[in-house]
DNA sequence: AACTCGGGCAACCGCGAGGTC
DNA sequence: CGACCTCGCGGTTGCCCGAGT
């Protein structure tokens, strides 16, 4: 039997869709007092909701900086690129998309992008401009990061080359990365820092490096560039979004 | 018009991290 | 150091609505 959730006054908590009145109460309270304690907030604001529910409603819907409406091509493109690198780490992806929430991005992925992405990978794996390297679920990622006894091989990690390392390397194809390259690059750097912590840990324990020949992101994009005009990112995103 | 079905999205749940006592 | 509390995250559920029959 399901337990009925109750608030701190032992009143049964309301669940389901929020009414405009509840929204108003929450907004008014936060505007007046700010956010201090989500657990106490519903009581103080006169809402029969759990603190969690209030937080979710505010974060995903009521915040003034939420951008509503359809995702732009650029946003979708960014999500796809970041998902390649970060996997299902929606909050990290959302952090790079001002005004978009993790829930919104997660829903977009689950309802629209995922199936087309899978289909695309099956049908045109060779054409899709994919960044190779990590595509790791959060649970997997955390497990690896925190585990002191990693006994499974880590995926091949992209390595960021320092400027001096990249001498003679092909230049980045601007058409592919355009404005979001720095974004992707930043994230890869962050990921590498974490992965390198693991490697450092293992190496300091006298273990071998976990992955074989390292490669640069620049090397990867060169492969992308090899596809030339036959498959631009824009075309790919179109296909993911509209299946055309 | 009535019904079914599927997609989209808001909300809930469980879990883990981090802070405090 | 462990218990407890709060917060945040990702996975999942369930409702609503429009399209199709």
PDB file of N, CA, C and O in Angstrom, chain A residues 160-236:
ATOM      1  N   UNK A 160      43.184  16.641 -24.954  1.00  0.00           N
ATOM      2  CA  UNK A 160      43.331  17.999 -25.456  1.00  0.00           C
ATOM      3  C   UNK A 160      44.808  18.298 -25.601  1.00  0.00           C
ATOM      4  O   UNK A 160      45.576  18.156 -24.656  1.00  0.00           O
ATOM      5  N   UNK A 161      45.187  18.700 -26.770  1.00  0.00           N
ATOM      6  CA  UNK A 161      46.584  19.031 -26.993  1.00  0.00           C
ATOM      7  C   UNK A 161      46.848  20.467 -26.598  1.00  0.00           C
ATOM      8  O   UNK A 161      46.023  21.340 -26.811  1.00  0.00           O
ATOM      9  N   UNK A 162      47.986  20.670 -26.015  1.00  0.00           N
ATOM     10  CA  UNK A 162      48.405  22.044 -25.760  1.00  0.00           C
ATOM     11  C   UNK A 162      48.775  22.667 -27.106  1.00  0.00           C
ATOM     12  O   UNK A 162      49.082  21.951 -28.061  1.00  0.00           O
ATOM     13  N   UNK A 163      48.775  23.999 -27.183  1.00  0.00           N
ATOM     14  CA  UNK A 163      49.073  24.639 -28.464  1.00  0.00           C
ATOM     15  C   UNK A 163      50.367  24.114 -29.069  1.00  0.00           C
ATOM     16  O   UNK A 163      50.444  23.859 -30.263  1.00  0.00           O
ATOM     17  N   UNK A 164      51.395  23.926 -28.219  1.00  0.00           N
ATOM     18  CA  UNK A 164      52.676  23.480 -28.772  1.00  0.00           C
ATOM     19  C   UNK A 164      52.605  22.061 -29.316  1.00  0.00           C
ATOM     20  O   UNK A 164      53.338  21.675 -30.207  1.00  0.00           O
ATOM     21  N   UNK A 165      51.677  21.263 -28.761  1.00  0.00           N
ATOM     22  CA  UNK A 165      51.535  19.885 -29.228  1.00  0.00           C
ATOM     23  C   UNK A 165      50.905  19.816 -30.605  1.00  0.00           C
ATOM     24  O   UNK A 165      51.113  18.876 -31.341  1.00  0.00           O
ATOM     25  N   UNK A 166      50.089  20.811 -30.892  1.00  0.00           N
ATOM     26  CA  UNK A 166      49.278  20.708 -32.099  1.00  0.00           C
ATOM     27  C   UNK A 166      49.999  21.261 -33.329  1.00  0.00           C
ATOM     28  O   UNK A 166      49.413  21.353 -34.391  1.00  0.00           O
ATOM     29  N   UNK A 167      51.249  21.613 -33.132  1.00  0.00           N
ATOM     30  CA  UNK A 167      51.988  22.157 -34.258  1.00  0.00           C
ATOM     31  C   UNK A 167      51.977  21.160 -35.419  1.00  0.00           C
ATOM     32  O   UNK A 167      52.262  19.982 -35.249  1.00  0.00           O
ATOM     33  N   UNK A 168      51.632  21.614 -36.547  1.00  0.00           N
ATOM     34  CA  UNK A 168      51.607  20.725 -37.702  1.00  0.00           C
ATOM     35  C   UNK A 168      50.305  19.965 -37.838  1.00  0.00           C
ATOM     36  O   UNK A 168      50.049  19.353 -38.855  1.00  0.00           O
ATOM     37  N   UNK A 169      49.474  20.004 -36.796  1.00  0.00           N
ATOM     38  CA  UNK A 169      48.194  19.302 -36.902  1.00  0.00           C
ATOM     39  C   UNK A 169      47.251  20.091 -37.787  1.00  0.00           C
ATOM     40  O   UNK A 169      47.339  21.309 -37.864  1.00  0.00           O
ATOM     41  N   UNK A 170      46.352  19.390 -38.419  1.00  0.00           N
ATOM     42  CA  UNK A 170      45.376  20.109 -39.233  1.00  0.00           C
ATOM     43  C   UNK A 170      44.569  21.072 -38.376  1.00  0.00           C
ATOM     44  O   UNK A 170      44.311  20.799 -37.208  1.00  0.00           O
ATOM     45  N   UNK A 171      44.178  22.148 -38.923  1.00  0.00           N
ATOM     46  CA  UNK A 171      43.387  23.143 -38.191  1.00  0.00           C
ATOM     47  C   UNK A 171      41.949  22.644 -38.028  1.00  0.00           C
ATOM     48  O   UNK A 171      41.468  21.822 -38.788  1.00  0.00           O
ATOM     49  N   UNK A 172      41.281  23.182 -37.012  1.00  0.00           N
ATOM     50  CA  UNK A 172      39.884  22.800 -36.771  1.00  0.00           C
ATOM     51  C   UNK A 172      38.999  23.258 -37.909  1.00  0.00           C
ATOM     52  O   UNK A 172      39.135  24.367 -38.375  1.00  0.00           O
ATOM     53  N   UNK A 173      38.117  22.403 -38.326  1.00  0.00           N
ATOM     54  CA  UNK A 173      37.179  22.838 -39.367  1.00  0.00           C
ATOM     55  C   UNK A 173      36.123  23.761 -38.785  1.00  0.00           C
ATOM     56  O   UNK A 173      35.263  23.341 -38.038  1.00  0.00           O
ATOM     57  N   UNK A 174      36.210  25.010 -39.110  1.00  0.00           N
ATOM     58  CA  UNK A 174      35.314  26.020 -38.539  1.00  0.00           C
ATOM     59  C   UNK A 174      33.862  25.670 -38.823  1.00  0.00           C
ATOM     60  O   UNK A 174      32.984  25.834 -37.988  1.00  0.00           O
ATOM     61  N   UNK A 175      33.626  25.121 -40.016  1.00  0.00           N
ATOM     62  CA  UNK A 175      32.235  24.847 -40.390  1.00  0.00           C
ATOM     63  C   UNK A 175      31.578  23.880 -39.428  1.00  0.00           C
ATOM     64  O   UNK A 175      30.378  23.926 -39.211  1.00  0.00           O
ATOM     65  N   UNK A 176      32.363  22.999 -38.841  1.00  0.00           N
ATOM     66  CA  UNK A 176      31.769  22.035 -37.924  1.00  0.00           C
ATOM     67  C   UNK A 176      31.552  22.626 -36.546  1.00  0.00           C
ATOM     68  O   UNK A 176      30.455  22.616 -35.998  1.00  0.00           O
ATOM     69  N   UNK A 177      32.601  23.154 -35.987  1.00  0.00           N
ATOM     70  CA  UNK A 177      32.479  23.547 -34.578  1.00  0.00           C
ATOM     71  C   UNK A 177      31.904  24.935 -34.388  1.00  0.00           C
ATOM     72  O   UNK A 177      31.305  25.209 -33.377  1.00  0.00           O
ATOM     73  N   UNK A 178      32.086  25.777 -35.342  1.00  0.00           N
ATOM     74  CA  UNK A 178      31.609  27.150 -35.274  1.00  0.00           C
ATOM     75  C   UNK A 178      31.704  27.697 -33.870  1.00  0.00           C
ATOM     76  O   UNK A 178      32.710  27.547 -33.195  1.00  0.00           O
ATOM     77  N   UNK A 179      30.641  28.344 -33.397  1.00  0.00           N
ATOM     78  CA  UNK A 179      30.721  29.046 -32.111  1.00  0.00           C
ATOM     79  C   UNK A 179      30.738  28.117 -30.926  1.00  0.00           C
ATOM     80  O   UNK A 179      31.145  28.492 -29.846  1.00  0.00           O
ATOM     81  N   UNK A 180      30.258  26.906 -31.112  1.00  0.00           N
ATOM     82  CA  UNK A 180      30.157  26.030 -29.948  1.00  0.00           C
ATOM     83  C   UNK A 180      31.428  25.241 -29.691  1.00  0.00           C
ATOM     84  O   UNK A 180      31.490  24.466 -28.766  1.00  0.00           O
ATOM     85  N   UNK A 181      32.443  25.470 -30.497  1.00  0.00           N
ATOM     86  CA  UNK A 181      33.653  24.684 -30.255  1.00  0.00           C
ATOM     87  C   UNK A 181      34.244  24.961 -28.879  1.00  0.00           C
ATOM     88  O   UNK A 181      34.599  24.050 -28.154  1.00  0.00           O
ATOM     89  N   UNK A 182      34.328  26.237 -28.524  1.00  0.00           N
ATOM     90  CA  UNK A 182      34.928  26.558 -27.231  1.00  0.00           C
ATOM     91  C   UNK A 182      34.176  25.881 -26.098  1.00  0.00           C
ATOM     92  O   UNK A 182      34.772  25.403 -25.146  1.00  0.00           O
ATOM     93  N   UNK A 183      32.883  25.858 -26.258  1.00  0.00           N
ATOM     94  CA  UNK A 183      32.019  25.206 -25.270  1.00  0.00           C
ATOM     95  C   UNK A 183      32.385  23.739 -25.148  1.00  0.00           C
ATOM     96  O   UNK A 183      32.628  23.215 -24.067  1.00  0.00           O
ATOM     97  N   UNK A 184      32.437  23.067 -26.280  1.00  0.00           N
ATOM     98  CA  UNK A 184      32.749  21.644 -26.287  1.00  0.00           C
ATOM     99  C   UNK A 184      34.154  21.422 -25.758  1.00  0.00           C
ATOM    100  O   UNK A 184      34.395  20.536 -24.936  1.00  0.00           O
ATOM    101  N   UNK A 185      35.055  22.272 -26.208  1.00  0.00           N
ATOM    102  CA  UNK A 185      36.439  22.146 -25.775  1.00  0.00           C
ATOM    103  C   UNK A 185      36.566  22.275 -24.261  1.00  0.00           C
ATOM    104  O   UNK A 185      37.236  21.481 -23.613  1.00  0.00           O
ATOM    105  N   UNK A 186      35.867  23.281 -23.698  1.00  0.00           N
ATOM    106  CA  UNK A 186      35.880  23.479 -22.244  1.00  0.00           C
ATOM    107  C   UNK A 186      35.446  22.222 -21.531  1.00  0.00           C
ATOM    108  O   UNK A 186      36.047  21.795 -20.559  1.00  0.00           O
ATOM    109  N   UNK A 187      34.367  21.632 -22.062  1.00  0.00           N
ATOM    110  CA  UNK A 187      33.828  20.454 -21.389  1.00  0.00           C
ATOM    111  C   UNK A 187      34.775  19.285 -21.494  1.00  0.00           C
ATOM    112  O   UNK A 187      34.953  18.529 -20.557  1.00  0.00           O
ATOM    113  N   UNK A 188      35.376  19.127 -22.658  1.00  0.00           N
ATOM    114  CA  UNK A 188      36.329  18.028 -22.807  1.00  0.00           C
ATOM    115  C   UNK A 188      37.477  18.220 -21.824  1.00  0.00           C
ATOM    116  O   UNK A 188      37.932  17.290 -21.190  1.00  0.00           O
ATOM    117  N   UNK A 189      37.900  19.463 -21.692  1.00  0.00           N
ATOM    118  CA  UNK A 189      38.997  19.736 -20.758  1.00  0.00           C
ATOM    119  C   UNK A 189      38.584  19.329 -19.349  1.00  0.00           C
ATOM    120  O   UNK A 189      39.318  18.652 -18.646  1.00  0.00           O
ATOM    121  N   UNK A 190      37.361  19.726 -18.964  1.00  0.00           N
ATOM    122  CA  UNK A 190      36.885  19.363 -17.623  1.00  0.00           C
ATOM    123  C   UNK A 190      36.821  17.854 -17.449  1.00  0.00           C
ATOM    124  O   UNK A 190      37.222  17.312 -16.433  1.00  0.00           O
ATOM    125  N   UNK A 191      36.288  17.181 -18.475  1.00  0.00           N
ATOM    126  CA  UNK A 191      36.203  15.730 -18.400  1.00  0.00           C
ATOM    127  C   UNK A 191      37.589  15.132 -18.279  1.00  0.00           C
ATOM    128  O   UNK A 191      37.825  14.230 -17.502  1.00  0.00           O
ATOM    129  N   UNK A 192      38.502  15.663 -19.075  1.00  0.00           N
ATOM    130  CA  UNK A 192      39.860  15.122 -19.053  1.00  0.00           C
ATOM    131  C   UNK A 192      40.499  15.289 -17.691  1.00  0.00           C
ATOM    132  O   UNK A 192      41.218  14.418 -17.231  1.00  0.00           O
ATOM    133  N   UNK A 193      40.202  16.439 -17.061  1.00  0.00           N
ATOM    134  CA  UNK A 193      40.784  16.658 -15.736  1.00  0.00           C
ATOM    135  C   UNK A 193      40.350  15.556 -14.792  1.00  0.00           C
ATOM    136  O   UNK A 193      41.138  15.004 -14.051  1.00  0.00           O
ATOM    137  N   UNK A 194      39.072  15.215 -14.875  1.00  0.00           N
ATOM    138  CA  UNK A 194      38.546  14.182 -13.988  1.00  0.00           C
ATOM    139  C   UNK A 194      39.115  12.829 -14.344  1.00  0.00           C
ATOM    140  O   UNK A 194      39.577  12.074 -13.500  1.00  0.00           O
ATOM    141  N   UNK A 195      39.121  12.538 -15.659  1.00  0.00           N
ATOM    142  CA  UNK A 195      39.634  11.245 -16.093  1.00  0.00           C
ATOM    143  C   UNK A 195      41.124  11.148 -15.748  1.00  0.00           C
ATOM    144  O   UNK A 195      41.594  10.130 -15.257  1.00  0.00           O
ATOM    145  N   UNK A 196      41.822  12.270 -15.953  1.00  0.00           N
ATOM    146  CA  UNK A 196      43.251  12.236 -15.660  1.00  0.00           C
ATOM    147  C   UNK A 196      43.526  12.038 -14.180  1.00  0.00           C
ATOM    148  O   UNK A 196      44.520  11.451 -13.799  1.00  0.00           O
ATOM    149  N   UNK A 197      42.575  12.514 -13.332  1.00  0.00           N
ATOM    150  CA  UNK A 197      42.726  12.245 -11.904  1.00  0.00           C
ATOM    151  C   UNK A 197      42.746  10.745 -11.665  1.00  0.00           C
ATOM    152  O   UNK A 197      43.528  10.235 -10.872  1.00  0.00           O
ATOM    153  N   UNK A 198      41.856  10.054 -12.372  1.00  0.00           N
ATOM    154  CA  UNK A 198      41.802   8.597 -12.238  1.00  0.00           C
ATOM    155  C   UNK A 198      43.092   7.958 -12.728  1.00  0.00           C
ATOM    156  O   UNK A 198      43.631   7.063 -12.096  1.00  0.00           O
ATOM    157  N   UNK A 199      43.534   8.447 -13.880  1.00  0.00           N
ATOM    158  CA  UNK A 199      44.753   7.881 -14.446  1.00  0.00           C
ATOM    159  C   UNK A 199      45.910   8.123 -13.489  1.00  0.00           C
ATOM    160  O   UNK A 199      46.693   7.224 -13.190  1.00  0.00           O
ATOM    161  N   UNK A 200      45.963   9.351 -12.988  1.00  0.00           N
ATOM    162  CA  UNK A 200      47.029   9.688 -12.052  1.00  0.00           C
ATOM    163  C   UNK A 200      47.008   8.792 -10.829  1.00  0.00           C
ATOM    164  O   UNK A 200      48.052   8.295 -10.378  1.00  0.00           O
ATOM    165  N   UNK A 201      45.800   8.561 -10.364  1.00  0.00           N
ATOM    166  CA  UNK A 201      45.627   7.695  -9.199  1.00  0.00           C
ATOM    167  C   UNK A 201      46.170   6.298  -9.481  1.00  0.00           C
ATOM    168  O   UNK A 201      46.913   5.727  -8.710  1.00  0.00           O
ATOM    169  N   UNK A 202      45.792   5.795 -10.666  1.00  0.00           N
ATOM    170  CA  UNK A 202      46.214   4.440 -11.019  1.00  0.00           C
ATOM    171  C   UNK A 202      47.716   4.389 -11.277  1.00  0.00           C
ATOM    172  O   UNK A 202      48.399   3.467 -10.850  1.00  0.00           O
ATOM    173  N   UNK A 203      48.182   5.419 -11.975  1.00  0.00           N
ATOM    174  CA  UNK A 203      49.610   5.428 -12.287  1.00  0.00           C
ATOM    175  C   UNK A 203      50.437   5.533 -11.020  1.00  0.00           C
ATOM    176  O   UNK A 203      51.465   4.883 -10.882  1.00  0.00           O
ATOM    177  N   UNK A 204      49.904   6.325 -10.088  1.00  0.00           N
ATOM    178  CA  UNK A 204      50.648   6.450  -8.840  1.00  0.00           C
ATOM    179  C   UNK A 204      50.644   5.143  -8.065  1.00  0.00           C
ATOM    180  O   UNK A 204      51.475   4.910  -7.204  1.00  0.00           O
ATOM    181  N   UNK A 205      49.680   4.290  -8.410  1.00  0.00           N
ATOM    182  CA  UNK A 205      49.658   2.966  -7.797  1.00  0.00           C
ATOM    183  C   UNK A 205      50.490   1.972  -8.601  1.00  0.00           C
ATOM    184  O   UNK A 205      50.435   0.781  -8.369  1.00  0.00           O
ATOM    185  N   UNK A 206      51.217   2.473  -9.590  1.00  0.00           N
ATOM    186  CA  UNK A 206      52.075   1.598 -10.367  1.00  0.00           C
ATOM    187  C   UNK A 206      51.349   0.852 -11.469  1.00  0.00           C
ATOM    188  O   UNK A 206      51.844  -0.119 -12.015  1.00  0.00           O
ATOM    189  N   UNK A 207      50.146   1.332 -11.828  1.00  0.00           N
ATOM    190  CA  UNK A 207      49.406   0.639 -12.872  1.00  0.00           C
ATOM    191  C   UNK A 207      49.606   1.328 -14.204  1.00  0.00           C
ATOM    192  O   UNK A 207      49.938   2.497 -14.280  1.00  0.00           O
ATOM    193  N   UNK A 208      49.366   0.585 -15.253  1.00  0.00           N
ATOM    194  CA  UNK A 208      49.531   1.131 -16.590  1.00  0.00           C
ATOM    195  C   UNK A 208      48.420   2.107 -16.907  1.00  0.00           C
ATOM    196  O   UNK A 208      47.348   2.067 -16.336  1.00  0.00           O
ATOM    197  N   UNK A 209      48.710   2.968 -17.851  1.00  0.00           N
ATOM    198  CA  UNK A 209      47.676   3.853 -18.363  1.00  0.00           C
ATOM    199  C   UNK A 209      46.545   3.001 -18.932  1.00  0.00           C
ATOM    200  O   UNK A 209      46.780   1.947 -19.511  1.00  0.00           O
ATOM    201  N   UNK A 210      45.330   3.492 -18.732  1.00  0.00           N
ATOM    202  CA  UNK A 210      44.193   2.643 -19.084  1.00  0.00           C
ATOM    203  C   UNK A 210      43.885   2.592 -20.560  1.00  0.00           C
ATOM    204  O   UNK A 210      43.257   1.686 -21.037  1.00  0.00           O
ATOM    205  N   UNK A 211      44.236   3.624 -21.251  1.00  0.00           N
ATOM    206  CA  UNK A 211      43.932   3.569 -22.674  1.00  0.00           C
ATOM    207  C   UNK A 211      45.207   3.607 -23.502  1.00  0.00           C
ATOM    208  O   UNK A 211      46.233   4.081 -23.105  1.00  0.00           O
ATOM    209  N   UNK A 212      45.045   3.096 -24.707  1.00  0.00           N
ATOM    210  CA  UNK A 212      46.208   2.966 -25.574  1.00  0.00           C
ATOM    211  C   UNK A 212      46.595   4.267 -26.226  1.00  0.00           C
ATOM    212  O   UNK A 212      46.752   5.270 -25.540  1.00  0.00           O
ATOM    213  N   UNK A 213      46.755   4.239 -27.529  1.00  0.00           N
ATOM    214  CA  UNK A 213      47.208   5.445 -28.219  1.00  0.00           C
ATOM    215  C   UNK A 213      46.226   6.581 -28.003  1.00  0.00           C
ATOM    216  O   UNK A 213      45.032   6.414 -28.226  1.00  0.00           O
ATOM    217  N   UNK A 214      46.711   7.692 -27.531  1.00  0.00           N
ATOM    218  CA  UNK A 214      45.808   8.830 -27.319  1.00  0.00           C
ATOM    219  C   UNK A 214      45.695   9.605 -28.615  1.00  0.00           C
ATOM    220  O   UNK A 214      46.538   9.528 -29.492  1.00  0.00           O
ATOM    221  N   UNK A 215      44.631  10.319 -28.711  1.00  0.00           N
ATOM    222  CA  UNK A 215      44.435  11.096 -29.927  1.00  0.00           C
ATOM    223  C   UNK A 215      43.858  12.431 -29.558  1.00  0.00           C
ATOM    224  O   UNK A 215      43.317  12.609 -28.473  1.00  0.00           O
ATOM    225  N   UNK A 216      43.961  13.358 -30.440  1.00  0.00           N
ATOM    226  CA  UNK A 216      43.484  14.698 -30.142  1.00  0.00           C
ATOM    227  C   UNK A 216      42.095  14.903 -30.691  1.00  0.00           C
ATOM    228  O   UNK A 216      41.679  14.234 -31.635  1.00  0.00           O
ATOM    229  N   UNK A 217      41.388  15.862 -30.099  1.00  0.00           N
ATOM    230  CA  UNK A 217      40.073  16.216 -30.649  1.00  0.00           C
ATOM    231  C   UNK A 217      40.240  16.737 -32.057  1.00  0.00           C
ATOM    232  O   UNK A 217      39.372  16.599 -32.894  1.00  0.00           O
ATOM    233  N   UNK A 218      41.385  17.333 -32.277  1.00  0.00           N
ATOM    234  CA  UNK A 218      41.609  17.862 -33.617  1.00  0.00           C
ATOM    235  C   UNK A 218      41.671  16.727 -34.623  1.00  0.00           C
ATOM    236  O   UNK A 218      41.136  16.816 -35.712  1.00  0.00           O
ATOM    237  N   UNK A 219      42.324  15.650 -34.231  1.00  0.00           N
ATOM    238  CA  UNK A 219      42.374  14.474 -35.094  1.00  0.00           C
ATOM    239  C   UNK A 219      40.983  13.978 -35.408  1.00  0.00           C
ATOM    240  O   UNK A 219      40.669  13.621 -36.541  1.00  0.00           O
ATOM    241  N   UNK A 220      40.139  14.009 -34.355  1.00  0.00           N
ATOM    242  CA  UNK A 220      38.774  13.517 -34.574  1.00  0.00           C
ATOM    243  C   UNK A 220      38.016  14.394 -35.550  1.00  0.00           C
ATOM    244  O   UNK A 220      37.314  13.906 -36.413  1.00  0.00           O
ATOM    245  N   UNK A 221      38.172  15.703 -35.384  1.00  0.00           N
ATOM    246  CA  UNK A 221      37.410  16.576 -36.264  1.00  0.00           C
ATOM    247  C   UNK A 221      37.907  16.445 -37.691  1.00  0.00           C
ATOM    248  O   UNK A 221      37.148  16.638 -38.617  1.00  0.00           O
ATOM    249  N   UNK A 222      39.166  16.079 -37.840  1.00  0.00           N
ATOM    250  CA  UNK A 222      39.653  15.871 -39.196  1.00  0.00           C
ATOM    251  C   UNK A 222      38.867  14.759 -39.864  1.00  0.00           C
ATOM    252  O   UNK A 222      38.529  14.829 -41.027  1.00  0.00           O
ATOM    253  N   UNK A 223      38.574  13.743 -39.047  1.00  0.00           N
ATOM    254  CA  UNK A 223      37.778  12.656 -39.628  1.00  0.00           C
ATOM    255  C   UNK A 223      36.408  13.176 -40.048  1.00  0.00           C
ATOM    256  O   UNK A 223      35.898  12.816 -41.077  1.00  0.00           O
ATOM    257  N   UNK A 224      35.885  14.048 -39.190  1.00  0.00           N
ATOM    258  CA  UNK A 224      34.593  14.637 -39.533  1.00  0.00           C
ATOM    259  C   UNK A 224      34.713  15.386 -40.844  1.00  0.00           C
ATOM    260  O   UNK A 224      33.899  15.240 -41.740  1.00  0.00           O
ATOM    261  N   UNK A 225      35.797  16.139 -40.946  1.00  0.00           N
ATOM    262  CA  UNK A 225      35.982  16.964 -42.130  1.00  0.00           C
ATOM    263  C   UNK A 225      36.097  16.097 -43.383  1.00  0.00           C
ATOM    264  O   UNK A 225      35.720  16.507 -44.473  1.00  0.00           O
ATOM    265  N   UNK A 226      36.586  14.877 -43.181  1.00  0.00           N
ATOM    266  CA  UNK A 226      36.736  13.982 -44.321  1.00  0.00           C
ATOM    267  C   UNK A 226      35.415  13.750 -45.054  1.00  0.00           C
ATOM    268  O   UNK A 226      35.412  13.390 -46.217  1.00  0.00           O
ATOM    269  N   UNK A 227      34.300  13.944 -44.322  1.00  0.00           N
ATOM    270  CA  UNK A 227      33.022  13.702 -44.977  1.00  0.00           C
ATOM    271  C   UNK A 227      32.636  14.827 -45.917  1.00  0.00           C
ATOM    272  O   UNK A 227      31.706  14.712 -46.687  1.00  0.00           O
ATOM    273  N   UNK A 228      33.409  15.887 -45.795  1.00  0.00           N
ATOM    274  CA  UNK A 228      33.230  16.982 -46.744  1.00  0.00           C
ATOM    275  C   UNK A 228      31.825  17.522 -46.760  1.00  0.00           C
ATOM    276  O   UNK A 228      31.182  17.635 -45.724  1.00  0.00           O
ATOM    277  N   UNK A 229      31.351  17.860 -47.923  1.00  0.00           N
ATOM    278  CA  UNK A 229      30.046  18.493 -48.056  1.00  0.00           C
ATOM    279  C   UNK A 229      28.908  17.479 -48.018  1.00  0.00           C
ATOM    280  O   UNK A 229      27.749  17.844 -48.068  1.00  0.00           O
ATOM    281  N   UNK A 230      29.220  16.206 -47.953  1.00  0.00           N
ATOM    282  CA  UNK A 230      28.155  15.213 -48.073  1.00  0.00           C
ATOM    283  C   UNK A 230      27.307  15.132 -46.824  1.00  0.00           C
ATOM    284  O   UNK A 230      26.189  14.694 -46.864  1.00  0.00           O
ATOM    285  N   UNK A 231      27.817  15.550 -45.687  1.00  0.00           N
ATOM    286  CA  UNK A 231      27.043  15.447 -44.454  1.00  0.00           C
ATOM    287  C   UNK A 231      27.448  16.545 -43.498  1.00  0.00           C
ATOM    288  O   UNK A 231      28.327  16.380 -42.685  1.00  0.00           O
ATOM    289  N   UNK A 232      26.810  17.688 -43.605  1.00  0.00           N
ATOM    290  CA  UNK A 232      27.101  18.764 -42.676  1.00  0.00           C
ATOM    291  C   UNK A 232      26.361  18.528 -41.384  1.00  0.00           C
ATOM    292  O   UNK A 232      25.397  17.760 -41.339  1.00  0.00           O
ATOM    293  N   UNK A 233      26.795  19.197 -40.330  1.00  0.00           N
ATOM    294  CA  UNK A 233      26.111  19.075 -39.043  1.00  0.00           C
ATOM    295  C   UNK A 233      24.673  19.529 -39.163  1.00  0.00           C
ATOM    296  O   UNK A 233      23.759  18.930 -38.609  1.00  0.00           O
ATOM    297  N   UNK A 234      24.469  20.600 -39.938  1.00  0.00           N
ATOM    298  CA  UNK A 234      23.107  21.115 -40.086  1.00  0.00           C
ATOM    299  C   UNK A 234      22.192  20.031 -40.654  1.00  0.00           C
ATOM    300  O   UNK A 234      21.079  19.837 -40.216  1.00  0.00           O
ATOM    301  N   UNK A 235      22.718  19.310 -41.678  1.00  0.00           N
ATOM    302  CA  UNK A 235      21.923  18.235 -42.270  1.00  0.00           C
ATOM    303  C   UNK A 235      21.636  17.147 -41.253  1.00  0.00           C
ATOM    304  O   UNK A 235      20.548  16.587 -41.185  1.00  0.00           O
ATOM    305  N   UNK A 236      22.649  16.874 -40.470  1.00  0.00           N
ATOM    306  CA  UNK A 236      22.508  15.810 -39.486  1.00  0.00           C
ATOM    307  C   UNK A 236      21.447  16.168 -38.445  1.00  0.00           C
ATOM    308  O   UNK A 236      20.576  15.371 -38.100  1.00  0.00           O
TER     309      UNK A 236
END
